[in-house]
């Protein structure tokens, strides 16, 4: 497809949208400015650099596609390649396990900004914001699948200290980059089989979280989120930080509520929860993933649920209060393509939300004209989003659809295939 044809497609699309009262230029600008946080852990199957030899905590990566990043340099190179294929405002989401220790022996309860300065430099070079996550898995101080709710006081204290350290690091990210840095706390704590003193686990968890969040310094620039979960692999029967627990704690303690789209029963939709939760919290973090039958962490697809989530954010004016982060890990396909597909889809859905005839839809609803509302909702699905998308990519020097994949294939041949 030539640039000229893309321009022609755009001209046509612009007319279609204008007839529905939608300003395409405004929609592109709006969708472009909403930050989407790209998770570093898709690049190396959640391995990290701080010595883990296997992934624990009830999460798993499947597949052994060749070319996985083996170190900081390779991961940076892969991230840069992905960035060249993704339009819009991007943040990079780091995990504490991606500390750059440069031969120093120090553990997760000793990390400071020093271990992350190289990442700050990388973020500055590439005009990225940084988000952060303490890493409560893949580590010898885990007490089985327990961290902050462990009965082992030494281990529990270790993980409390890790949480505090991470908050300080996140605050530095925010300061040094001059933009908000979201800290997300997810702990896999739970039990494979029926737990009988569920309250005791939760009391210890609450004590730990209270210790970590007692100091409110920096909560505005480095807001802290608590992520709930339904179950993990090998942790099927009891989850300490369940949805009710996490939401309750976040509301009571004025934290950010984190909802991961894979962490609910398969028929539950996170899109249906956004405005409900937003009535009671100041900010929310979404982990956008794609659960296939379970919390499988497949690459984010442009499906109805992704579109509904972005609709809820944009139509309700939550762009500043709902943080968007991706969370998937697929090792069965080219890892950089996985990033590109997921990130492009997230941005495409944001553009779709901005291009939707939201005003007309809401007018119909206000008049209780549900016939028009449904008719418009259905027609909206086949509006020429793709034509606007391609033009939008072109405008920002990012390859349009059908142009980015050959670049990845080239990178695979030139670079990834040389990693053994
Ligand atoms: C796990 C959670 C968590 C992790 C990342 C690596 O089920 O979704 O967010 O995926 O922290
Ligand atoms: Zn998640």
Short mmCIF file of C-alpha atoms and ligand atoms in Angstrom, two decimals:
data_model
loop_
_atom_site.label_atom_id
_atom_site.label_comp_id
_atom_site.label_asym_id
_atom_site.label_seq_id
_atom_site.Cartn_x
_atom_site.Cartn_y
_atom_site.Cartn_z
CA UNK A 1 0.00 0.00 0.00
CA UNK A 2 1.52 3.31 -1.11
CA UNK A 3 1.50 6.44 1.04
CA UNK A 4 -0.78 8.00 -1.54
CA UNK A 5 -3.40 5.27 -1.18
CA UNK A 6 -3.20 5.57 2.61
CA UNK A 7 -3.89 9.29 2.24
CA UNK A 8 -6.88 8.55 -0.01
CA UNK A 9 -8.24 6.04 2.47
CA UNK A 10 -7.86 8.61 5.20
CA UNK A 11 -9.73 11.26 3.19
CA UNK A 12 -12.64 8.87 2.75
CA UNK A 13 -12.59 7.87 6.44
CA UNK A 14 -12.55 11.50 7.52
CA UNK A 15 -15.80 12.10 5.64
CA UNK A 16 -17.43 9.03 7.13
CA UNK A 17 -16.57 10.13 10.65
CA UNK A 18 -17.48 13.77 10.02
CA UNK A 19 -20.97 12.65 9.02
CA UNK A 20 -21.25 11.16 12.51
CA UNK A 21 -20.02 14.36 14.12
CA UNK A 22 -16.53 13.04 14.84
CA UNK A 23 -13.42 15.17 14.30
CA UNK A 24 -10.75 12.75 13.13
CA UNK A 25 -7.79 15.09 13.70
CA UNK A 26 -8.83 15.68 17.29
CA UNK A 27 -9.36 11.97 17.82
CA UNK A 28 -5.85 11.14 16.58
CA UNK A 29 -4.28 13.77 18.84
CA UNK A 30 -6.17 12.55 21.85
CA UNK A 31 -5.37 8.88 21.30
CA UNK A 32 -1.72 9.76 20.70
CA UNK A 33 -1.28 11.50 24.06
CA UNK A 34 -2.62 8.77 26.37
CA UNK A 35 0.30 6.90 28.00
CA UNK A 36 0.49 3.14 27.56
CA UNK A 37 3.04 1.30 29.66
CA UNK A 38 4.99 -1.45 27.90
CA UNK A 39 6.11 -4.28 30.19
CA UNK A 40 9.81 -5.08 29.93
CA UNK A 41 9.20 -8.71 30.90
CA UNK A 42 7.79 -9.81 27.53
CA UNK A 43 11.35 -9.51 26.19
CA UNK A 44 12.95 -12.28 28.24
CA UNK A 45 10.09 -14.46 29.47
CA UNK A 46 10.00 -12.75 32.90
CA UNK A 47 13.53 -13.94 33.72
CA UNK A 48 15.11 -10.67 34.89
CA UNK A 49 18.76 -10.04 35.72
CA UNK A 50 18.98 -10.73 39.42
CA UNK A 51 19.75 -14.38 39.34
CA UNK A 52 16.47 -16.29 39.11
CA UNK A 53 16.85 -19.67 37.48
CA UNK A 54 13.13 -20.40 37.28
CA UNK A 55 9.85 -18.53 37.34
CA UNK A 56 7.82 -19.04 40.52
CA UNK A 57 4.73 -17.46 42.05
CA UNK A 58 2.10 -19.35 40.09
CA UNK A 59 2.87 -17.73 36.75
CA UNK A 60 4.38 -19.45 33.73
CA UNK A 61 5.71 -18.71 30.29
CA UNK A 62 5.29 -21.32 27.58
CA UNK A 63 7.18 -21.63 24.31
CA UNK A 64 10.83 -21.57 23.34
CA UNK A 65 10.97 -19.30 20.33
CA UNK A 66 14.62 -18.56 19.57
CA UNK A 67 16.29 -15.20 20.10
CA UNK A 68 15.31 -14.33 23.66
CA UNK A 69 17.20 -11.37 25.16
CA UNK A 70 19.90 -12.69 27.50
CA UNK A 71 21.17 -9.52 29.10
CA UNK A 72 20.57 -5.79 29.55
CA UNK A 73 22.13 -4.81 26.23
CA UNK A 74 20.04 -7.28 24.27
CA UNK A 75 16.85 -6.37 26.09
CA UNK A 76 17.43 -2.68 25.42
CA UNK A 77 18.11 -3.37 21.77
CA UNK A 78 14.89 -5.38 21.50
CA UNK A 79 12.86 -2.74 23.32
CA UNK A 80 14.20 -0.08 20.96
CA UNK A 81 13.23 -2.18 17.97
CA UNK A 82 9.73 -2.59 19.39
CA UNK A 83 9.49 1.15 20.09
CA UNK A 84 10.23 1.94 16.47
CA UNK A 85 7.00 0.10 15.59
CA UNK A 86 4.67 1.59 18.18
CA UNK A 87 3.07 5.05 17.93
CA UNK A 88 1.96 7.28 20.80
CA UNK A 89 3.09 8.12 24.32
CA UNK A 90 4.86 5.14 25.82
CA UNK A 91 6.13 4.28 29.26
CA UNK A 92 8.34 1.36 30.11
CA UNK A 93 7.22 -0.88 32.95
CA UNK A 94 10.10 -2.40 34.91
CA UNK A 95 10.25 -5.11 37.54
CA UNK A 96 12.72 -4.96 40.41
CA UNK A 97 14.22 -8.21 39.15
CA UNK A 98 15.64 -6.19 36.24
CA UNK A 99 18.16 -4.52 38.56
CA UNK A 100 21.54 -3.84 36.96
CA UNK A 101 23.97 -5.01 39.63
CA UNK A 102 27.20 -4.84 37.60
CA UNK A 103 28.83 -7.58 39.65
CA UNK A 104 27.79 -6.17 43.04
CA UNK A 105 26.33 -8.67 45.47
CA UNK A 106 23.24 -7.20 46.98
CA UNK A 107 19.77 -8.55 47.43
CA UNK A 108 16.29 -7.22 46.77
CA UNK A 109 16.04 -5.74 50.25
CA UNK A 110 19.07 -3.57 49.44
CA UNK A 111 18.22 -2.21 46.01
CA UNK A 112 18.41 1.52 45.50
CA UNK A 113 18.11 3.80 42.50
CA UNK A 114 21.75 2.94 41.77
CA UNK A 115 20.72 -0.44 40.37
CA UNK A 116 18.26 1.32 38.08
CA UNK A 117 20.22 4.37 36.91
CA UNK A 118 21.09 2.62 33.62
CA UNK A 119 17.34 2.20 33.03
CA UNK A 120 16.74 5.88 33.79
CA UNK A 121 19.40 6.78 31.21
CA UNK A 122 17.71 4.49 28.70
CA UNK A 123 14.33 6.06 29.48
CA UNK A 124 15.74 9.55 28.97
CA UNK A 125 17.40 8.61 25.69
CA UNK A 126 14.16 7.19 24.38
CA UNK A 127 11.77 9.74 25.91
CA UNK A 128 10.00 7.13 27.99
CA UNK A 129 8.30 7.36 31.35
CA UNK A 130 9.05 4.55 33.80
CA UNK A 131 6.67 2.49 35.92
CA UNK A 132 7.83 -0.03 38.48
CA UNK A 133 6.99 -3.28 40.25
CA UNK A 134 8.56 -4.88 43.29
CA UNK A 135 9.25 -8.51 42.44
CA UNK A 136 7.60 -10.94 44.84
CA UNK A 137 8.46 -14.17 43.02
CA UNK A 138 11.38 -16.17 41.63
CA UNK A 139 13.53 -15.67 44.71
CA UNK A 140 14.95 -17.87 47.53
CA UNK A 141 13.40 -15.66 50.22
CA UNK A 142 9.92 -16.64 49.05
CA UNK A 143 8.38 -18.90 51.66
CA UNK A 144 6.93 -21.35 49.16
CA UNK A 145 4.29 -19.15 47.56
CA UNK A 146 4.24 -16.69 50.46
CA UNK A 147 5.94 -13.33 50.71
CA UNK A 148 4.30 -10.53 52.69
CA UNK A 149 1.96 -12.96 54.46
CA UNK A 150 4.66 -15.42 55.46
CA UNK A 151 4.66 -16.65 59.08
CA UNK A 152 8.46 -16.57 58.91
CA UNK A 153 9.19 -13.16 60.39
CA UNK A 154 12.63 -12.92 58.76
CA UNK A 155 11.19 -13.53 55.32
CA UNK A 156 8.23 -11.27 55.88
CA UNK A 157 10.55 -8.45 56.96
CA UNK A 158 12.78 -9.02 53.92
CA UNK A 159 9.80 -8.51 51.64
CA UNK A 160 8.52 -5.49 53.55
CA UNK A 161 11.94 -3.91 53.12
CA UNK A 162 11.87 -4.77 49.41
CA UNK A 163 8.54 -2.98 49.07
CA UNK A 164 9.86 0.12 50.81
CA UNK A 165 13.01 0.14 48.68
CA UNK A 166 10.95 -0.12 45.53
CA UNK A 167 8.82 2.84 46.54
CA UNK A 168 11.96 4.94 46.91
CA UNK A 169 13.21 3.81 43.53
CA UNK A 170 9.88 4.63 41.93
CA UNK A 171 9.91 8.06 43.49
CA UNK A 172 13.34 8.66 41.96
CA UNK A 173 12.00 7.57 38.57
CA UNK A 174 9.24 10.15 38.86
CA UNK A 175 11.66 12.88 39.94
CA UNK A 176 14.34 12.20 37.38
CA UNK A 177 11.94 11.84 34.48
CA UNK A 178 9.56 14.60 35.53
CA UNK A 179 6.47 12.45 35.23
CA UNK A 180 4.38 10.12 37.35
CA UNK A 181 5.71 6.62 37.98
CA UNK A 182 3.19 3.98 38.98
CA UNK A 183 4.31 1.33 41.49
CA UNK A 184 2.40 -1.92 41.28
CA UNK A 185 2.37 -4.45 44.09
CA UNK A 186 1.41 -7.98 43.18
CA UNK A 187 2.10 -10.81 45.58
CA UNK A 188 1.30 -14.42 44.64
CA UNK A 189 0.61 -15.38 48.26
CA UNK A 190 -1.85 -18.19 48.54
CA UNK A 191 -2.30 -21.89 48.91
CA UNK A 192 -2.61 -24.88 46.60
CA UNK A 193 -5.23 -26.49 48.76
CA UNK A 194 -7.94 -25.28 51.09
CA UNK A 195 -6.57 -22.85 53.64
CA UNK A 196 -8.22 -23.00 57.04
CA UNK A 197 -6.94 -19.89 58.75
CA UNK A 198 -7.49 -17.52 55.88
CA UNK A 199 -7.85 -14.60 58.27
CA UNK A 200 -4.36 -15.09 59.69
CA UNK A 201 -2.75 -14.84 56.24
CA UNK A 202 -4.71 -11.70 55.55
CA UNK A 203 -3.83 -10.14 58.88
CA UNK A 204 -0.13 -10.65 58.17
CA UNK A 205 -0.57 -9.26 54.66
CA UNK A 206 -2.34 -6.19 56.02
CA UNK A 207 0.36 -5.64 58.65
CA UNK A 208 3.04 -5.82 55.94
CA UNK A 209 1.22 -3.50 53.55
CA UNK A 210 0.56 -1.04 56.37
CA UNK A 211 4.29 -0.99 57.07
CA UNK A 212 5.16 -0.44 53.42
CA UNK A 213 2.59 2.32 52.88
CA UNK A 214 2.79 4.06 56.28
CA UNK A 215 4.94 6.79 54.79
CA UNK A 216 2.74 8.67 52.31
CA UNK A 217 5.63 10.68 50.88
CA UNK A 218 5.53 10.75 47.11
CA UNK A 219 2.18 9.00 46.71
CA UNK A 220 1.09 11.65 44.23
CA UNK A 221 4.06 11.38 41.86
CA UNK A 222 4.70 7.69 42.52
CA UNK A 223 1.24 6.28 43.24
CA UNK A 224 1.11 2.73 44.57
CA UNK A 225 -1.28 0.13 43.21
CA UNK A 226 -2.38 -3.18 44.67
CA UNK A 227 -3.12 -5.96 42.16
CA UNK A 228 -5.68 -8.64 42.95
CA UNK A 229 -5.80 -12.15 41.58
CA UNK A 230 -8.17 -15.09 41.45
CA UNK A 231 -5.65 -17.93 41.56
CA UNK A 232 -2.24 -19.00 40.31
CA UNK A 233 -0.81 -22.26 39.10
CA UNK A 234 -0.11 -24.37 42.14
CA UNK A 235 -1.93 -21.73 44.19
CA UNK A 236 -5.43 -22.69 43.13
CA UNK A 237 -7.49 -22.72 46.30
CA UNK A 238 -6.74 -19.56 48.22
CA UNK A 239 -5.38 -16.17 47.25
CA UNK A 240 -4.54 -13.74 50.03
CA UNK A 241 -4.83 -10.63 47.87
CA UNK A 242 -8.12 -11.51 46.22
CA UNK A 243 -10.24 -8.91 44.41
CA UNK A 244 -12.28 -8.00 47.50
CA UNK A 245 -9.16 -7.80 49.63
CA UNK A 246 -7.22 -5.63 47.15
CA UNK A 247 -10.09 -3.30 46.36
CA UNK A 248 -10.99 -2.97 50.03
CA UNK A 249 -7.42 -2.21 50.99
CA UNK A 250 -6.99 0.29 48.15
CA UNK A 251 -10.18 2.16 49.01
CA UNK A 252 -9.49 2.24 52.74
CA UNK A 253 -5.88 3.33 52.33
CA UNK A 254 -6.22 5.58 49.33
CA UNK A 255 -4.08 3.47 47.02
CA UNK A 256 -4.47 2.82 43.30
CA UNK A 257 -6.61 -0.23 42.51
CA UNK A 258 -5.02 -2.56 39.96
CA UNK A 259 -7.24 -4.85 37.91
CA UNK A 260 -5.62 -7.38 35.60
CA UNK A 261 -7.94 -8.55 32.83
CA UNK A 262 -6.80 -12.14 33.37
CA UNK A 263 -7.46 -12.22 37.08
CA UNK A 264 -11.19 -12.83 37.14
CA UNK A 265 -13.60 -15.61 36.33
CA UNK A 266 -13.67 -16.12 32.53
CA UNK A 267 -17.13 -14.56 32.14
CA UNK A 268 -16.31 -11.49 34.23
CA UNK A 269 -15.32 -8.44 32.22
CA UNK A 270 -12.98 -5.79 33.57
CA UNK A 271 -14.61 -3.26 31.24
CA UNK A 272 -17.76 -3.63 33.33
CA UNK A 273 -15.84 -2.80 36.50
CA UNK A 274 -14.04 0.40 35.47
CA UNK A 275 -16.62 3.06 36.31
CA UNK A 276 -17.88 1.06 39.30
CA UNK A 277 -14.44 1.05 40.88
CA UNK A 278 -13.70 4.62 39.79
CA UNK A 279 -16.55 5.86 41.94
CA UNK A 280 -14.53 4.91 45.00
CA UNK A 281 -10.86 5.33 44.11
CA UNK A 282 -8.91 8.27 42.83
CA UNK A 283 -6.79 6.22 40.42
CA UNK A 284 -6.80 2.80 38.88
CA UNK A 285 -4.19 0.72 37.07
CA UNK A 286 -5.21 -1.72 34.39
CA UNK A 287 -3.07 -4.69 33.50
CA UNK A 288 -4.24 -5.50 30.03
CA UNK A 289 -3.70 -9.10 29.13
CA UNK A 290 -5.70 -11.75 27.26
CA UNK A 291 -6.92 -14.70 29.24
CA UNK A 292 -7.68 -17.71 27.06
CA UNK A 293 -9.82 -19.96 29.26
CA UNK A 294 -7.71 -18.94 32.25
CA UNK A 295 -5.05 -16.40 33.25
CA UNK A 296 -2.95 -17.42 30.27
CA UNK A 297 -1.34 -14.04 29.56
CA UNK A 298 -1.73 -14.25 25.77
CA UNK A 299 -0.73 -11.27 23.63
CA UNK A 300 -3.35 -8.51 23.76
CA UNK A 301 -5.72 -8.79 20.79
CA UNK A 302 -8.02 -6.15 19.34
CA UNK A 303 -11.13 -7.86 20.68
CA UNK A 304 -14.44 -6.54 21.98
CA UNK A 305 -13.23 -6.46 25.57
CA UNK A 306 -10.15 -4.37 24.77
CA UNK A 307 -12.34 -1.92 22.86
CA UNK A 308 -14.89 -1.74 25.68
CA UNK A 309 -12.14 -1.05 28.21
CA UNK A 310 -10.75 1.83 26.15
CA UNK A 311 -14.28 3.12 25.52
CA UNK A 312 -14.89 3.24 29.26
CA UNK A 313 -11.66 5.14 29.87
CA UNK A 314 -12.04 7.66 27.06
CA UNK A 315 -15.81 8.19 27.08
CA UNK A 316 -15.82 8.75 30.83
CA UNK A 317 -12.85 11.11 30.73
CA UNK A 318 -10.67 8.84 32.89
CA UNK A 319 -7.49 9.30 30.82
CA UNK A 320 -5.62 10.95 33.70
CA UNK A 321 -6.93 8.63 36.40
CA UNK A 322 -6.79 5.20 34.82
CA UNK A 323 -3.23 4.06 34.10
CA UNK A 324 -2.86 1.59 31.24
CA UNK A 325 -0.21 -1.11 31.37
CA UNK A 326 0.16 -4.28 29.37
CA UNK A 327 0.90 -7.59 31.02
CA UNK A 328 1.44 -10.68 28.90
CA UNK A 329 4.25 -13.06 28.18
CA UNK A 330 4.37 -15.27 25.13
CA UNK A 331 7.54 -17.19 24.30
CA UNK A 332 6.01 -19.14 21.42
CA UNK A 333 6.30 -16.33 18.86
CA UNK A 334 8.82 -13.62 18.06
CA UNK A 335 8.93 -11.66 21.34
CA UNK A 336 9.32 -8.27 19.69
CA UNK A 337 6.36 -8.97 17.42
CA UNK A 338 4.40 -9.87 20.56
CA UNK A 339 5.16 -6.43 21.98
CA UNK A 340 4.36 -4.69 18.70
CA UNK A 341 1.06 -6.54 18.27
CA UNK A 342 -0.10 -5.93 21.83
CA UNK A 343 1.00 -2.29 22.00
CA UNK A 344 -0.35 -1.43 18.54
CA UNK A 345 -3.65 -3.03 19.50
CA UNK A 346 -3.86 -1.04 22.72
CA UNK A 347 -3.25 2.20 20.82
CA UNK A 348 -5.62 1.16 18.04
CA UNK A 349 -8.37 0.54 20.57
CA UNK A 350 -7.69 3.95 22.13
CA UNK A 351 -8.00 5.49 18.68
CA UNK A 352 -11.19 3.48 18.16
CA UNK A 353 -12.59 4.89 21.40
CA UNK A 354 -11.66 8.44 20.39
CA UNK A 355 -13.20 7.97 16.93
CA UNK A 356 -16.46 6.50 18.15
CA UNK A 357 -19.61 8.62 17.83
CA UNK A 358 -19.74 8.84 21.62
CA UNK A 359 -21.70 12.07 21.64
CA UNK A 360 -24.44 10.73 19.39
CA UNK A 361 -24.55 7.50 21.37
CA UNK A 362 -24.93 9.31 24.65
CA UNK A 363 -27.60 11.62 23.27
CA UNK A 364 -29.59 8.60 22.16
CA UNK A 365 -29.23 7.06 25.60
CA UNK A 366 -30.25 10.28 27.36
CA UNK A 367 -33.41 10.35 25.25
CA UNK A 368 -34.00 6.69 26.03
CA UNK A 369 -33.81 6.00 22.31
CA UNK A 370 -32.29 2.58 22.78
CA UNK A 371 -32.97 1.64 19.16
CA UNK A 372 -30.62 4.32 17.93
CA UNK A 373 -28.10 3.48 20.63
CA UNK A 374 -27.90 -0.16 19.57
CA UNK A 375 -27.94 0.64 15.85
CA UNK A 376 -25.07 3.10 16.25
CA UNK A 377 -23.08 0.78 18.49
CA UNK A 378 -23.31 -1.89 15.82
CA UNK A 379 -22.46 0.40 12.91
CA UNK A 380 -19.55 1.72 14.86
CA UNK A 381 -17.89 -1.68 14.66
CA UNK A 382 -17.27 -1.40 10.93
CA UNK A 383 -16.32 2.25 10.67
CA UNK A 384 -12.99 2.76 8.83
CA UNK A 385 -10.74 2.73 11.91
CA UNK A 386 -7.99 0.95 9.96
CA UNK A 387 -7.76 3.73 7.38
CA UNK A 388 -7.31 6.37 10.09
CA UNK A 389 -4.85 4.13 11.92
CA UNK A 390 -2.58 3.71 8.91
CA UNK A 391 -2.57 7.44 8.28
CA UNK A 392 -1.90 8.14 11.97
CA UNK A 393 1.11 5.78 11.88
CA UNK A 394 2.44 7.43 8.75
CA UNK A 395 2.08 10.85 10.33
CA UNK A 396 4.30 9.76 13.22
CA UNK A 397 6.85 7.91 11.14
CA UNK A 398 5.75 4.52 12.40
CA UNK A 399 5.14 1.73 9.89
CA UNK A 400 1.47 1.29 8.97
CA UNK A 401 -0.19 -2.12 9.13
CA UNK A 402 1.42 -4.56 6.67
CA UNK A 403 4.71 -2.62 6.87
CA UNK A 404 5.99 -3.45 10.35
CA UNK A 405 6.19 -7.22 10.23
CA UNK A 406 8.83 -7.36 7.46
CA UNK A 407 11.02 -5.14 9.66
CA UNK A 408 10.75 -7.64 12.49
CA UNK A 409 11.57 -10.49 10.15
CA UNK A 410 14.65 -8.57 9.09
CA UNK A 411 15.67 -7.96 12.71
CA UNK A 412 15.18 -11.63 13.40
CA UNK A 413 17.44 -12.60 10.51
CA UNK A 414 20.10 -9.98 11.32
CA UNK A 415 20.14 -10.06 15.10
CA UNK A 416 17.93 -12.55 16.93
CA UNK A 417 19.06 -15.56 14.91
CA UNK A 418 22.66 -14.89 15.99
CA UNK A 419 21.76 -15.40 19.66
CA UNK A 420 22.27 -18.97 20.68
C1 LIG B 1 0.67 -12.13 37.78
C2 LIG B 1 0.38 -10.68 37.70
C3 LIG B 1 1.58 -9.78 37.65
C4 LIG B 1 2.69 -10.31 36.78
C5 LIG B 1 3.80 -9.33 36.51
C6 LIG B 1 5.02 -10.01 35.98
O1 LIG B 1 -0.43 -12.91 37.63
O2 LIG B 1 -0.44 -10.43 36.60
O3 LIG B 1 1.19 -8.51 37.27
O4 LIG B 1 2.20 -10.73 35.54
O5 LIG B 1 4.07 -8.61 37.63
ZN1 LIG B 2 -0.81 -8.37 36.12
#
